[in-house]
Short mmCIF file of C-alpha atoms and ligand atoms in Angstrom, two decimals:
data_model
loop_
_atom_site.label_atom_id
_atom_site.label_comp_id
_atom_site.label_asym_id
_atom_site.label_seq_id
_atom_site.Cartn_x
_atom_site.Cartn_y
_atom_site.Cartn_z
CA UNK A 18 2.70 28.34 -26.24
CA UNK A 19 -0.77 29.24 -25.11
CA UNK A 20 -4.03 28.77 -26.98
CA UNK A 21 -5.20 32.36 -27.40
CA UNK A 22 -8.63 31.50 -28.70
CA UNK A 23 -9.69 29.77 -25.50
CA UNK A 24 -9.82 31.05 -21.93
CA UNK A 25 -7.68 29.04 -19.54
CA UNK A 26 -9.51 26.60 -17.34
CA UNK A 27 -8.60 27.30 -13.70
CA UNK A 28 -9.20 24.52 -11.18
CA UNK A 29 -9.77 24.95 -7.45
CA UNK A 30 -9.34 22.60 -4.53
CA UNK A 31 -12.51 21.05 -3.14
CA UNK A 32 -12.34 21.19 0.64
CA UNK A 33 -15.18 20.77 3.12
CA UNK A 34 -17.75 20.93 0.34
CA UNK A 35 -16.48 24.25 -1.03
CA UNK A 36 -14.21 25.30 -3.86
CA UNK A 37 -11.15 27.06 -2.54
CA UNK A 38 -8.64 28.94 -4.72
CA UNK A 39 -4.93 28.35 -4.25
CA UNK A 40 -2.09 30.87 -4.01
CA UNK A 41 -0.08 29.30 -6.84
CA UNK A 42 -0.82 27.20 -9.90
CA UNK A 43 0.81 24.66 -12.25
CA UNK A 44 0.33 24.78 -16.03
CA UNK A 45 -1.41 21.80 -17.52
CA UNK A 46 -1.00 20.87 -21.19
CA UNK A 47 -3.30 19.46 -23.81
CA UNK A 48 -1.10 16.55 -24.99
CA UNK A 49 -2.60 16.47 -28.48
CA UNK A 50 -1.74 20.13 -29.25
CA UNK A 51 1.06 20.95 -26.82
CA UNK A 52 -0.88 24.02 -25.60
CA UNK A 53 -1.26 25.07 -21.98
CA UNK A 54 -5.03 25.04 -21.47
CA UNK A 55 -5.54 24.63 -17.76
CA UNK A 56 -4.09 25.75 -14.44
CA UNK A 57 -3.98 23.32 -11.55
CA UNK A 58 -3.63 24.41 -7.90
CA UNK A 59 -0.07 23.88 -6.65
CA UNK A 60 -1.19 22.81 -3.19
CA UNK A 61 1.12 22.10 -0.30
CA UNK A 62 1.04 21.40 3.41
CA UNK A 63 -1.42 24.17 4.20
CA UNK A 64 -4.10 23.00 1.76
CA UNK A 65 -3.63 19.37 2.76
CA UNK A 66 -3.98 20.38 6.41
CA UNK A 67 -7.33 22.08 5.70
CA UNK A 68 -8.56 19.09 3.72
CA UNK A 69 -7.58 16.63 6.45
CA UNK A 70 -9.35 18.83 9.04
CA UNK A 71 -12.51 18.84 6.89
CA UNK A 72 -12.31 15.06 6.45
CA UNK A 73 -11.83 14.55 10.20
CA UNK A 74 -14.82 16.77 10.96
CA UNK A 75 -17.04 14.83 8.55
CA UNK A 76 -15.96 11.41 9.83
CA UNK A 77 -18.24 10.98 12.90
CA UNK A 78 -21.46 11.50 10.94
CA UNK A 79 -20.40 9.69 7.79
CA UNK A 80 -18.98 6.67 9.57
CA UNK A 81 -22.15 6.24 11.62
CA UNK A 82 -24.45 6.13 8.60
CA UNK A 83 -25.74 2.70 7.64
CA UNK A 84 -24.23 0.94 4.63
CA UNK A 85 -27.62 1.32 2.96
CA UNK A 86 -27.56 5.10 3.33
CA UNK A 87 -24.03 5.31 1.95
CA UNK A 88 -24.98 2.96 -0.84
CA UNK A 89 -27.84 5.27 -1.90
CA UNK A 90 -25.44 8.19 -2.04
CA UNK A 91 -22.88 6.28 -4.13
CA UNK A 92 -25.61 5.32 -6.57
CA UNK A 93 -26.67 8.93 -6.83
CA UNK A 94 -23.11 9.98 -7.62
CA UNK A 95 -22.93 7.29 -10.29
CA UNK A 96 -26.13 8.66 -11.85
CA UNK A 97 -24.76 12.21 -11.85
CA UNK A 98 -21.50 11.21 -13.57
CA UNK A 99 -23.36 9.04 -16.06
CA UNK A 100 -25.66 11.92 -16.89
CA UNK A 101 -22.60 13.96 -17.90
CA UNK A 102 -20.72 11.02 -19.46
CA UNK A 103 -20.04 12.72 -22.79
CA UNK A 104 -18.66 15.88 -21.15
CA UNK A 105 -16.44 13.78 -18.91
CA UNK A 106 -15.19 11.74 -21.88
CA UNK A 107 -14.31 14.87 -23.89
CA UNK A 108 -12.53 16.36 -20.89
CA UNK A 109 -10.56 13.19 -20.12
CA UNK A 110 -9.40 12.99 -23.73
CA UNK A 111 -8.33 16.63 -23.85
CA UNK A 112 -6.49 16.40 -20.53
CA UNK A 113 -4.80 13.03 -21.02
CA UNK A 114 -4.35 12.64 -24.79
CA UNK A 115 -6.32 9.39 -25.08
CA UNK A 116 -8.97 9.05 -27.77
CA UNK A 117 -12.47 10.27 -26.97
CA UNK A 118 -13.69 6.81 -27.98
CA UNK A 119 -11.54 5.18 -25.31
CA UNK A 120 -12.64 7.64 -22.63
CA UNK A 121 -16.29 7.26 -23.67
CA UNK A 122 -16.27 3.47 -23.70
CA UNK A 123 -13.72 2.61 -20.99
CA UNK A 124 -12.70 5.38 -18.56
CA UNK A 125 -15.95 7.10 -17.73
CA UNK A 126 -18.30 4.08 -17.83
CA UNK A 127 -15.88 2.35 -15.45
CA UNK A 128 -15.82 5.38 -13.12
CA UNK A 129 -19.63 5.21 -12.99
CA UNK A 130 -19.49 1.46 -12.44
CA UNK A 131 -16.95 1.80 -9.62
CA UNK A 132 -19.56 3.72 -7.60
CA UNK A 133 -22.39 1.34 -8.52
CA UNK A 134 -20.28 -1.72 -7.78
CA UNK A 135 -19.21 -0.63 -4.29
CA UNK A 136 -22.72 0.73 -3.59
CA UNK A 137 -23.85 -2.85 -4.04
CA UNK A 138 -20.94 -4.82 -2.58
CA UNK A 139 -20.95 -2.86 0.70
CA UNK A 140 -24.39 -4.32 1.43
CA UNK A 141 -23.18 -7.91 1.30
CA UNK A 142 -20.23 -8.29 3.64
CA UNK A 143 -20.55 -10.29 6.82
CA UNK A 144 -18.04 -10.85 9.59
CA UNK A 145 -16.89 -14.03 11.32
CA UNK A 146 -18.08 -15.70 14.47
CA UNK A 147 -16.60 -18.66 16.35
CA UNK A 148 -17.95 -20.37 19.40
CA UNK A 149 -15.99 -22.06 22.27
CA UNK A 150 -18.66 -23.99 24.14
CA UNK A 151 -16.23 -25.58 26.62
CA UNK A 152 -15.28 -22.20 28.10
CA UNK A 153 -18.62 -20.51 27.43
CA UNK A 154 -17.28 -17.98 25.00
CA UNK A 155 -18.31 -16.69 21.63
CA UNK A 156 -15.88 -14.69 19.51
CA UNK A 157 -16.85 -12.46 16.65
CA UNK A 158 -15.21 -9.83 14.52
CA UNK A 159 -16.38 -6.32 13.73
CA UNK A 160 -15.16 -4.11 10.93
CA UNK A 161 -15.18 -0.36 11.35
CA UNK A 162 -14.02 2.45 9.05
CA UNK A 163 -10.40 3.47 9.58
CA UNK A 164 -10.66 7.28 9.43
CA UNK A 165 -9.32 9.73 6.86
CA UNK A 166 -8.06 7.89 3.79
CA UNK A 167 -5.34 9.44 1.62
CA UNK A 168 -5.86 8.51 -2.04
CA UNK A 169 -3.17 9.17 -4.65
CA UNK A 170 -3.73 8.33 -8.32
CA UNK A 171 -1.75 8.46 -11.60
CA UNK A 172 -2.37 10.12 -14.98
CA UNK A 173 -3.07 7.18 -17.26
CA UNK A 174 -6.68 6.39 -16.30
CA UNK A 175 -7.46 9.51 -14.27
CA UNK A 176 -11.11 9.31 -13.16
CA UNK A 177 -11.25 5.52 -13.54
CA UNK A 178 -8.48 4.92 -10.99
CA UNK A 179 -9.43 7.74 -8.62
CA UNK A 180 -13.00 6.46 -8.31
CA UNK A 181 -11.69 2.90 -7.87
CA UNK A 182 -10.32 4.27 -4.58
CA UNK A 183 -12.94 6.86 -3.57
CA UNK A 184 -15.90 4.49 -4.02
CA UNK A 185 -14.75 1.69 -1.65
CA UNK A 186 -13.22 4.17 0.81
CA UNK A 187 -16.45 6.10 1.36
CA UNK A 188 -18.68 3.03 1.00
CA UNK A 189 -16.87 1.61 4.03
CA UNK A 190 -17.51 4.81 5.99
CA UNK A 191 -14.15 6.56 5.70
CA UNK A 192 -13.80 10.16 4.64
CA UNK A 193 -11.12 10.97 2.08
CA UNK A 194 -8.54 13.40 0.85
CA UNK A 195 -7.81 12.60 -2.79
CA UNK A 196 -4.77 13.84 -4.73
CA UNK A 197 -5.06 13.17 -8.48
CA UNK A 198 -2.05 13.42 -10.78
CA UNK A 199 -1.02 17.03 -11.43
CA UNK A 200 -1.03 16.15 -15.14
CA UNK A 201 -4.65 15.02 -15.25
CA UNK A 202 -6.77 16.85 -12.69
CA UNK A 203 -9.73 18.07 -14.71
CA UNK A 204 -12.17 15.16 -14.39
CA UNK A 205 -11.58 14.96 -10.61
CA UNK A 206 -12.49 18.65 -10.45
CA UNK A 207 -15.61 18.01 -12.56
CA UNK A 208 -16.55 15.20 -10.19
CA UNK A 209 -16.07 17.61 -7.26
CA UNK A 210 -18.66 19.88 -8.87
CA UNK A 211 -21.08 16.96 -8.85
CA UNK A 212 -20.20 16.24 -5.22
CA UNK A 213 -21.02 19.82 -4.41
CA UNK A 214 -24.29 19.50 -6.30
CA UNK A 215 -25.11 16.22 -4.58
CA UNK A 216 -24.18 17.73 -1.21
CA UNK A 217 -26.53 20.70 -1.58
CA UNK A 218 -29.76 20.05 0.24
CA UNK A 219 -28.09 17.24 2.11
CA UNK A 220 -30.12 16.84 5.27
CA UNK A 221 -28.52 14.84 8.04
CA UNK A 222 -31.75 14.66 10.01
CA UNK A 223 -33.21 12.27 7.45
CA UNK A 224 -32.71 8.73 8.72
CA UNK A 225 -32.79 7.11 5.28
CA UNK A 226 -32.10 7.99 1.67
CA UNK A 227 -30.35 11.28 2.32
CA UNK A 228 -29.97 13.37 -0.76
CA UNK A 229 -26.24 13.86 -1.11
CA UNK A 230 -22.64 13.60 -0.06
CA UNK A 231 -22.14 15.64 3.12
CA UNK A 232 -19.40 18.31 2.92
CA UNK A 233 -15.98 17.03 3.93
CA UNK A 234 -16.61 13.37 3.07
CA UNK A 235 -14.67 13.72 -0.19
CA UNK A 236 -12.00 16.41 -0.40
CA UNK A 237 -9.86 16.86 -3.48
CA UNK A 238 -6.49 18.59 -3.25
CA UNK A 239 -4.64 19.23 -6.51
CA UNK A 240 -0.92 19.57 -6.99
CA UNK A 241 2.47 17.97 -7.29
CA UNK A 242 3.32 14.59 -5.80
CA UNK A 243 6.44 15.92 -4.14
CA UNK A 244 4.47 18.67 -2.40
CA UNK A 245 0.76 17.91 -1.99
CA UNK A 246 1.19 14.13 -2.25
CA UNK A 247 3.98 14.01 0.26
CA UNK A 248 2.12 16.28 2.71
CA UNK A 249 -0.74 13.78 2.63
CA UNK A 250 1.58 10.80 3.08
CA UNK A 251 3.29 12.49 6.04
CA UNK A 252 0.12 13.76 7.74
CA UNK A 253 -0.20 12.09 11.17
CA UNK A 254 -4.01 12.03 10.99
CA UNK A 255 -4.20 10.06 7.74
CA UNK A 256 -3.76 6.43 8.84
CA UNK A 257 -4.18 4.88 5.42
CA UNK A 258 -2.81 5.55 1.95
CA UNK A 259 -4.06 3.93 -1.23
CA UNK A 260 -1.57 4.67 -4.00
CA UNK A 261 -1.47 3.81 -7.68
CA UNK A 262 1.60 4.88 -9.60
CA UNK A 263 5.22 4.01 -10.18
CA UNK A 264 7.38 1.69 -8.10
CA UNK A 265 9.87 4.49 -7.46
CA UNK A 266 7.22 6.75 -5.92
CA UNK A 267 5.89 3.82 -3.89
CA UNK A 268 9.33 3.33 -2.34
CA UNK A 269 9.39 6.96 -1.31
CA UNK A 270 5.85 6.75 0.12
CA UNK A 271 6.78 3.64 2.09
CA UNK A 272 9.80 5.43 3.55
CA UNK A 273 7.94 8.65 4.36
CA UNK A 274 4.97 6.88 5.94
CA UNK A 275 7.04 4.41 7.97
CA UNK A 276 7.36 6.61 11.10
CA UNK A 277 3.55 6.67 11.30
CA UNK A 278 3.07 2.91 10.66
CA UNK A 279 0.51 3.65 7.95
CA UNK A 280 -1.56 1.06 6.20
CA UNK A 281 -0.54 1.07 2.53
CA UNK A 282 -2.06 -0.33 -0.62
CA UNK A 283 0.39 0.00 -3.52
CA UNK A 284 -0.64 -0.66 -7.13
CA UNK A 285 2.49 -0.19 -9.22
CA UNK A 286 4.13 -0.77 -12.55
CA UNK A 287 4.37 -3.84 -14.74
CA UNK A 288 6.45 -5.48 -17.46
CA UNK A 289 3.75 -7.78 -18.62
CA UNK A 290 4.40 -10.83 -20.79
CA UNK A 291 2.13 -12.37 -23.42
CA UNK A 292 2.93 -16.06 -23.91
CA UNK A 293 1.69 -17.45 -27.20
CA UNK A 294 1.88 -21.19 -27.89
CA UNK A 295 1.89 -22.93 -31.28
CA UNK A 296 -1.75 -23.98 -30.85
CA UNK A 297 -3.04 -20.44 -30.10
CA UNK A 298 -6.02 -19.18 -32.07
CA UNK A 299 -4.26 -16.33 -33.86
CA UNK A 300 -7.50 -14.85 -35.16
CA UNK A 301 -8.29 -13.97 -31.52
CA UNK A 302 -4.76 -13.60 -30.24
CA UNK A 303 -3.50 -11.03 -32.76
CA UNK A 304 -6.22 -8.37 -32.36
CA UNK A 305 -6.23 -8.81 -28.58
CA UNK A 306 -2.44 -8.61 -28.32
CA UNK A 307 -2.50 -5.45 -30.43
CA UNK A 308 -4.92 -3.93 -27.95
CA UNK A 309 -3.01 -5.23 -24.96
CA UNK A 310 0.16 -3.62 -26.35
CA UNK A 311 -1.18 -0.31 -27.65
CA UNK A 312 -4.52 0.50 -26.00
CA UNK A 313 -4.49 3.94 -24.34
CA UNK A 314 -1.10 4.55 -26.10
CA UNK A 315 0.35 1.63 -24.14
CA UNK A 316 -0.16 3.70 -20.99
CA UNK A 317 -1.94 1.07 -18.93
CA UNK A 318 -0.13 -0.75 -16.14
CA UNK A 319 -1.61 -3.97 -17.58
CA UNK A 320 -0.30 -3.45 -21.12
CA UNK A 321 1.74 -6.19 -22.75
CA UNK A 322 5.34 -5.23 -23.46
CA UNK A 323 7.06 -8.60 -23.92
CA UNK A 324 5.50 -11.00 -26.43
CA UNK A 325 6.94 -14.52 -26.30
CA UNK A 326 5.88 -16.58 -29.33
CA UNK A 327 6.56 -20.30 -29.72
CA UNK A 328 9.00 -21.04 -32.55
CA UNK A 329 6.47 -22.90 -34.78
CA UNK A 330 4.30 -19.82 -35.33
CA UNK A 331 6.83 -17.07 -34.65
CA UNK A 332 7.30 -15.92 -38.25
CA UNK A 333 3.61 -16.02 -39.06
CA UNK A 334 2.71 -14.18 -35.85
CA UNK A 335 5.26 -11.43 -36.38
CA UNK A 336 4.23 -10.89 -39.99
CA UNK A 337 0.53 -10.63 -39.19
CA UNK A 338 1.02 -8.65 -35.97
CA UNK A 339 3.22 -6.02 -37.64
CA UNK A 340 0.85 -5.73 -40.62
CA UNK A 341 -2.03 -5.04 -38.22
CA UNK A 342 0.00 -2.62 -36.07
CA UNK A 343 0.76 -0.57 -39.17
CA UNK A 344 -2.98 -0.14 -39.73
CA UNK A 345 -3.44 1.66 -36.40
CA UNK A 346 -4.14 5.31 -37.10
CA UNK A 347 -2.47 7.81 -34.77
CA UNK A 348 -3.59 11.43 -34.49
CA UNK A 349 -6.37 13.74 -33.34
CA UNK A 350 -7.95 12.01 -30.32
CA UNK A 351 -11.41 13.30 -31.31
CA UNK A 352 -11.26 11.60 -34.71
CA UNK A 353 -13.33 8.41 -34.42
CA UNK A 354 -11.11 6.62 -36.98
CA UNK A 355 -8.03 7.16 -34.80
CA UNK A 356 -6.93 4.24 -32.58
CA UNK A 357 -4.16 5.96 -30.66
CA UNK A 358 -4.00 9.49 -29.28
CA UNK A 359 -1.13 11.44 -27.73
CA UNK A 360 1.21 10.41 -24.93
CA UNK A 361 0.88 12.26 -21.65
CA UNK A 362 3.77 14.71 -21.94
CA UNK A 363 6.73 15.82 -23.99
CA UNK A 364 9.12 14.36 -21.39
CA UNK A 365 7.34 11.03 -21.36
CA UNK A 366 7.37 10.86 -25.18
CA UNK A 367 11.13 11.48 -25.12
CA UNK A 368 11.62 8.76 -22.52
CA UNK A 369 9.63 6.22 -24.56
CA UNK A 370 11.49 7.14 -27.76
CA UNK A 371 14.81 6.73 -25.98
CA UNK A 372 13.98 3.12 -25.11
CA UNK A 373 13.53 2.42 -28.82
CA UNK A 374 16.85 4.11 -29.61
CA UNK A 375 18.61 2.09 -26.89
CA UNK A 376 17.22 -1.17 -28.29
CA UNK A 377 18.41 -0.21 -31.79
CA UNK A 378 21.85 0.64 -30.47
CA UNK A 379 22.02 -2.82 -28.92
CA UNK A 380 21.30 -4.43 -32.29
CA UNK A 381 17.56 -5.01 -32.03
CA UNK A 382 15.35 -4.61 -35.11
CA UNK A 383 12.47 -2.14 -35.11
CA UNK A 384 9.84 -3.82 -37.29
CA UNK A 385 7.41 -0.91 -37.44
CA UNK A 386 6.71 2.47 -35.87
CA UNK A 387 9.21 4.82 -34.24
CA UNK A 388 12.13 5.65 -36.51
CA UNK A 389 11.09 3.39 -39.39
CA UNK A 390 7.63 4.60 -40.49
CA UNK A 391 6.57 8.19 -40.91
CA UNK A 392 3.90 9.74 -38.77
CA UNK A 393 1.58 12.12 -40.58
CA UNK A 394 -0.36 14.41 -38.26
CA UNK A 395 -3.20 16.91 -38.85
CA UNK A 396 -2.15 20.59 -38.82
CA UNK A 397 -3.56 21.24 -35.31
CA UNK A 398 -1.69 18.31 -33.83
CA UNK A 399 1.82 19.05 -35.09
CA UNK A 400 3.01 19.96 -31.60
CA UNK A 401 1.26 17.06 -29.89
CA UNK A 402 3.12 14.20 -28.20
CA UNK A 403 2.43 11.43 -30.71
CA UNK A 404 4.27 8.31 -31.75
CA UNK A 405 3.41 5.24 -33.81
CA UNK A 406 2.78 1.77 -32.39
CA UNK A 407 6.25 0.24 -32.33
CA UNK A 408 7.23 -3.43 -32.49
CA UNK A 409 10.82 -4.49 -31.79
CA UNK A 410 12.39 -7.90 -32.42
CA UNK A 411 15.69 -9.49 -31.41
CA UNK A 412 15.91 -7.67 -28.11
CA UNK A 413 17.92 -9.55 -25.51
CA UNK A 414 16.08 -10.53 -22.33
CA UNK A 415 18.63 -8.56 -20.27
CA UNK A 416 18.11 -5.38 -22.28
CA UNK A 417 16.48 -2.39 -20.57
CA UNK A 418 13.63 -2.61 -23.10
CA UNK A 419 12.81 -6.11 -21.82
CA UNK A 420 13.38 -5.30 -18.13
CA UNK A 421 12.07 -1.79 -17.45
CA UNK A 422 8.54 -0.47 -17.68
CA UNK A 423 8.32 1.72 -20.80
CA UNK A 424 4.65 2.71 -20.40
CA UNK A 425 4.19 3.66 -24.02
CA UNK A 426 3.23 2.09 -27.37
CA UNK A 427 6.30 -0.15 -27.59
CA UNK A 428 6.24 -3.93 -27.47
CA UNK A 429 9.03 -6.51 -27.98
CA UNK A 430 8.62 -9.90 -29.66
CA UNK A 431 10.84 -12.90 -28.95
CA UNK A 432 10.73 -16.60 -29.89
CA UNK A 433 10.73 -19.48 -27.38
CA UNK A 434 10.82 -23.28 -27.57
CA UNK A 435 9.54 -24.90 -24.39
CA UNK A 436 7.01 -24.26 -21.63
CA UNK A 437 9.65 -24.37 -18.87
CA UNK A 438 11.87 -21.96 -20.77
CA UNK A 439 9.16 -19.38 -21.36
CA UNK A 440 7.95 -19.44 -17.76
CA UNK A 441 11.49 -18.84 -16.54
CA UNK A 442 12.03 -15.98 -19.00
CA UNK A 443 8.63 -14.41 -18.30
CA UNK A 444 9.39 -14.42 -14.55
CA UNK A 445 12.90 -12.99 -14.95
CA UNK A 446 11.92 -9.34 -14.36
CA UNK A 447 11.40 -7.40 -11.15
CA UNK A 448 7.69 -6.86 -11.86
CA UNK A 449 4.74 -9.23 -11.54
CA UNK A 450 1.48 -7.52 -12.43
CA UNK A 451 -0.37 -9.09 -15.38
CA UNK A 452 0.27 -11.77 -18.00
CA UNK A 453 -1.63 -13.25 -20.90
CA UNK A 454 -1.36 -16.89 -22.02
CA UNK A 455 -2.60 -18.06 -25.41
CA UNK A 456 -3.16 -21.77 -26.07
CA UNK A 457 -6.07 -24.09 -26.79
CA UNK A 458 -4.63 -26.75 -24.47
CA UNK A 459 -6.33 -26.26 -21.13
CA UNK A 460 -3.68 -28.27 -19.28
CA UNK A 461 -0.91 -26.08 -20.65
CA UNK A 462 -2.82 -22.88 -19.88
CA UNK A 463 -3.41 -24.01 -16.31
CA UNK A 464 0.19 -25.11 -15.68
CA UNK A 465 1.63 -21.88 -17.05
CA UNK A 466 -0.87 -19.63 -15.26
CA UNK A 467 -0.08 -21.34 -11.98
CA UNK A 468 3.69 -20.86 -12.29
CA UNK A 469 3.75 -17.25 -13.54
CA UNK A 470 4.74 -14.68 -10.93
CA UNK A 471 1.87 -12.37 -11.72
CA UNK A 472 -1.08 -10.98 -9.76
CA UNK A 473 -3.34 -11.40 -12.79
CA UNK A 474 -3.21 -13.97 -15.59
CA UNK A 475 -5.59 -13.67 -18.54
CA UNK A 476 -5.79 -16.73 -20.72
CA UNK A 477 -7.03 -16.31 -24.29
CA UNK A 478 -8.24 -12.78 -23.44
CA UNK A 479 -7.08 -9.50 -21.89
CA UNK A 480 -8.49 -6.84 -19.54
CA UNK A 481 -11.62 -8.75 -18.65
CA UNK A 482 -12.23 -7.76 -15.03
CA UNK A 483 -14.67 -8.98 -12.45
CA UNK A 484 -14.46 -6.39 -9.67
CA UNK A 485 -15.47 -9.04 -7.14
CA UNK A 486 -12.04 -10.65 -7.39
CA UNK A 487 -8.64 -9.33 -6.25
CA UNK A 488 -6.61 -6.93 -8.36
CA UNK A 489 -2.94 -6.22 -7.70
CA UNK A 490 0.62 -7.19 -8.34
CA UNK A 491 3.45 -9.34 -7.00
CA UNK A 492 7.10 -8.36 -6.52
CA UNK A 493 7.81 -4.74 -7.55
CA UNK A 494 4.27 -4.43 -8.94
CA UNK A 495 2.75 -3.81 -5.57
CA UNK A 496 1.59 -4.70 -2.12
CA UNK A 497 -1.99 -5.56 -1.30
CA UNK A 498 -5.01 -6.27 -3.43
CA UNK A 499 -8.14 -4.29 -4.21
CA UNK A 500 -11.55 -5.70 -5.19
CA UNK A 501 -14.88 -6.27 -3.43
CA UNK A 502 -13.63 -8.17 -0.38
CA UNK A 503 -10.03 -6.95 -0.54
CA UNK A 504 -11.01 -3.28 -0.67
CA UNK A 505 -13.46 -3.85 2.19
CA UNK A 506 -10.69 -5.36 4.27
CA UNK A 507 -8.21 -2.62 3.36
CA UNK A 508 -10.59 0.25 4.08
CA UNK A 509 -11.81 -1.14 7.43
CA UNK A 510 -10.20 -1.96 10.74
CA UNK A 511 -11.00 -5.37 12.18
CA UNK A 512 -11.56 -6.08 15.84
CA UNK A 513 -12.07 -9.43 17.57
CA UNK A 514 -14.54 -9.39 20.45
CA UNK A 515 -15.00 -12.22 22.95
CA UNK A 516 -18.20 -12.56 24.97
CA UNK A 517 -18.29 -14.91 27.96
CA UNK A 518 -21.71 -15.97 29.09
P1 NAD B 604 3.88 8.49 -10.34
O1 NAD B 604 4.33 7.52 -9.33
O2 NAD B 604 4.83 9.45 -10.89
O3 NAD B 604 2.68 9.37 -9.76
C1 NAD B 604 1.51 8.80 -9.24
C2 NAD B 604 0.88 9.77 -8.26
O4 NAD B 604 1.75 9.93 -7.14
C3 NAD B 604 0.67 11.17 -8.81
O5 NAD B 604 -0.55 11.69 -8.28
C4 NAD B 604 1.86 11.92 -8.26
O6 NAD B 604 1.63 13.29 -8.14
C5 NAD B 604 2.01 11.28 -6.90
N1 NAD B 604 3.36 11.40 -6.30
C6 NAD B 604 4.55 11.54 -6.92
N2 NAD B 604 5.55 11.64 -6.02
C7 NAD B 604 4.98 11.55 -4.79
C8 NAD B 604 5.49 11.57 -3.47
N3 NAD B 604 6.77 11.72 -3.22
N4 NAD B 604 4.62 11.43 -2.45
C9 NAD B 604 3.29 11.27 -2.69
N5 NAD B 604 2.75 11.24 -3.92
C10 NAD B 604 3.58 11.38 -4.96
O7 NAD B 604 3.20 7.63 -11.48
P2 NAD B 604 2.57 8.16 -12.85
O8 NAD B 604 3.70 8.50 -13.76
O9 NAD B 604 1.52 9.18 -12.57
O10 NAD B 604 1.81 6.87 -13.36
C11 NAD B 604 2.40 5.87 -14.11
C12 NAD B 604 2.75 4.69 -13.25
O11 NAD B 604 1.60 4.20 -12.59
C13 NAD B 604 3.28 3.53 -14.04
O12 NAD B 604 4.37 2.97 -13.38
C14 NAD B 604 2.11 2.55 -14.05
O13 NAD B 604 2.45 1.22 -14.24
C15 NAD B 604 1.53 2.78 -12.72
N6 NAD B 604 0.15 2.32 -12.69
C16 NAD B 604 -0.16 1.21 -11.94
C17 NAD B 604 -1.46 0.73 -11.90
C18 NAD B 604 -1.84 -0.48 -11.09
O14 NAD B 604 -3.02 -0.63 -10.82
N7 NAD B 604 -0.92 -1.34 -10.71
C19 NAD B 604 -2.45 1.41 -12.62
C20 NAD B 604 -2.09 2.51 -13.38
C21 NAD B 604 -0.79 2.97 -13.38
#
């Protein structure tokens, strides 16, 4: 069904500083109404080829600018996005299904901050030097930009995660071809308009403080992963791919890029545990664990989906947690009283619902949400992809619900007795992205954090990030880390030089 009252939004690729139409398009849905409202270029090899050519052409000038010049440009981009923050937030909500409040307070401010952060951090890296007096040599390292970076991002935090890649890539002097998710392309297109604006009047003869992003430094190609994404991964002149998405896609990217020996950064899925000890401060733990389970409809790679609660407080925790989950209002993402918007697509909603059905069939108990409570939606949202926050108990550790990434508003609770037991159970999944640990015993928190197989461990909190420090997962959750120093290392090539005097 199409919304007749509104004209369709038609996106174009952004290549070499210009908007370029495509020969075919993909329909994009508004998840909260189920209407097609936007058409996204269905790019393939040809478009990717043009974008890579533009990025290659821009590389010599961009890579030879000083970090200070690039930093000024990143800050300018941050200012431009911030100026339009409200428009970006509305667009992200409409395109993705998340609440406007979430987009306004998390997604877009973080996209702005990604540019500001790397504009600053790029000014502060130094390289190593080592002297060998006995042989009269001094060794030092140099870091240089790699070339054209291929950046592929998912649909859950569209502009947030795309800028987390674009900012460090261009700060380090690379030029980029970015491929956002075909399901959430609008804010990347809006950002391209700002890049075009910032690029106008860009004068390369100015030695300092140039006014914008030169054409070709950031190219955005829209389309399907299997077509546009794969063309980028297979392109011989793209030596580096930064990917955020599912483990399955990452396996395919690894395979496809192997003949070219590409440098890969892979930020993948999670099956994140929360471990809650008897001495946890439940007044903090309950609201935070609700957020960690259901924020952004549970569509964050860092969301909690297995809650292990120590036996002494299990009953109390479950009672209070379920009572609070039932208070979460689901519906129109623009309604400020709503805590949870729509899931990304009809197919994804079905997939998430099926996990709940599977758990029930195995004998688990659904304590609230899907299948047990009724969801009342406003008239305009009847065809949207909504579901209630769902809590399941008595799920076996081996069950699919406890092993596979669901990526929706579903969380399982289970009781445990000892520290050793819970660590072993928490680690018994293929993923290792993020964990939370709740206890007021610092020794316990430290021991558990140390032994968890997890790239990130938050104790007595969740989603507090310092971008200076590494982000990334272990095991099937990824390869490589991103953050101030880690991104710098990933997006540059290092060379060791020896001088004999
Ligand atoms: P996805 O893997 O389906 O798609 C991610 C991106 O890859 C999209 O742009 C897609 O078009 C592209 N793609 C798909 N197939 C491709 C191929 N063959 N070659 C090249 N590109 C291809 O993931 P998704 O469904 O968009 O996102 C959800 C997943 O992302 C979840 O697993 C989630 O945990 C993960 N995620 C991880 C992090 C992290 O930082 N670790 C952050 C957010 C999301």
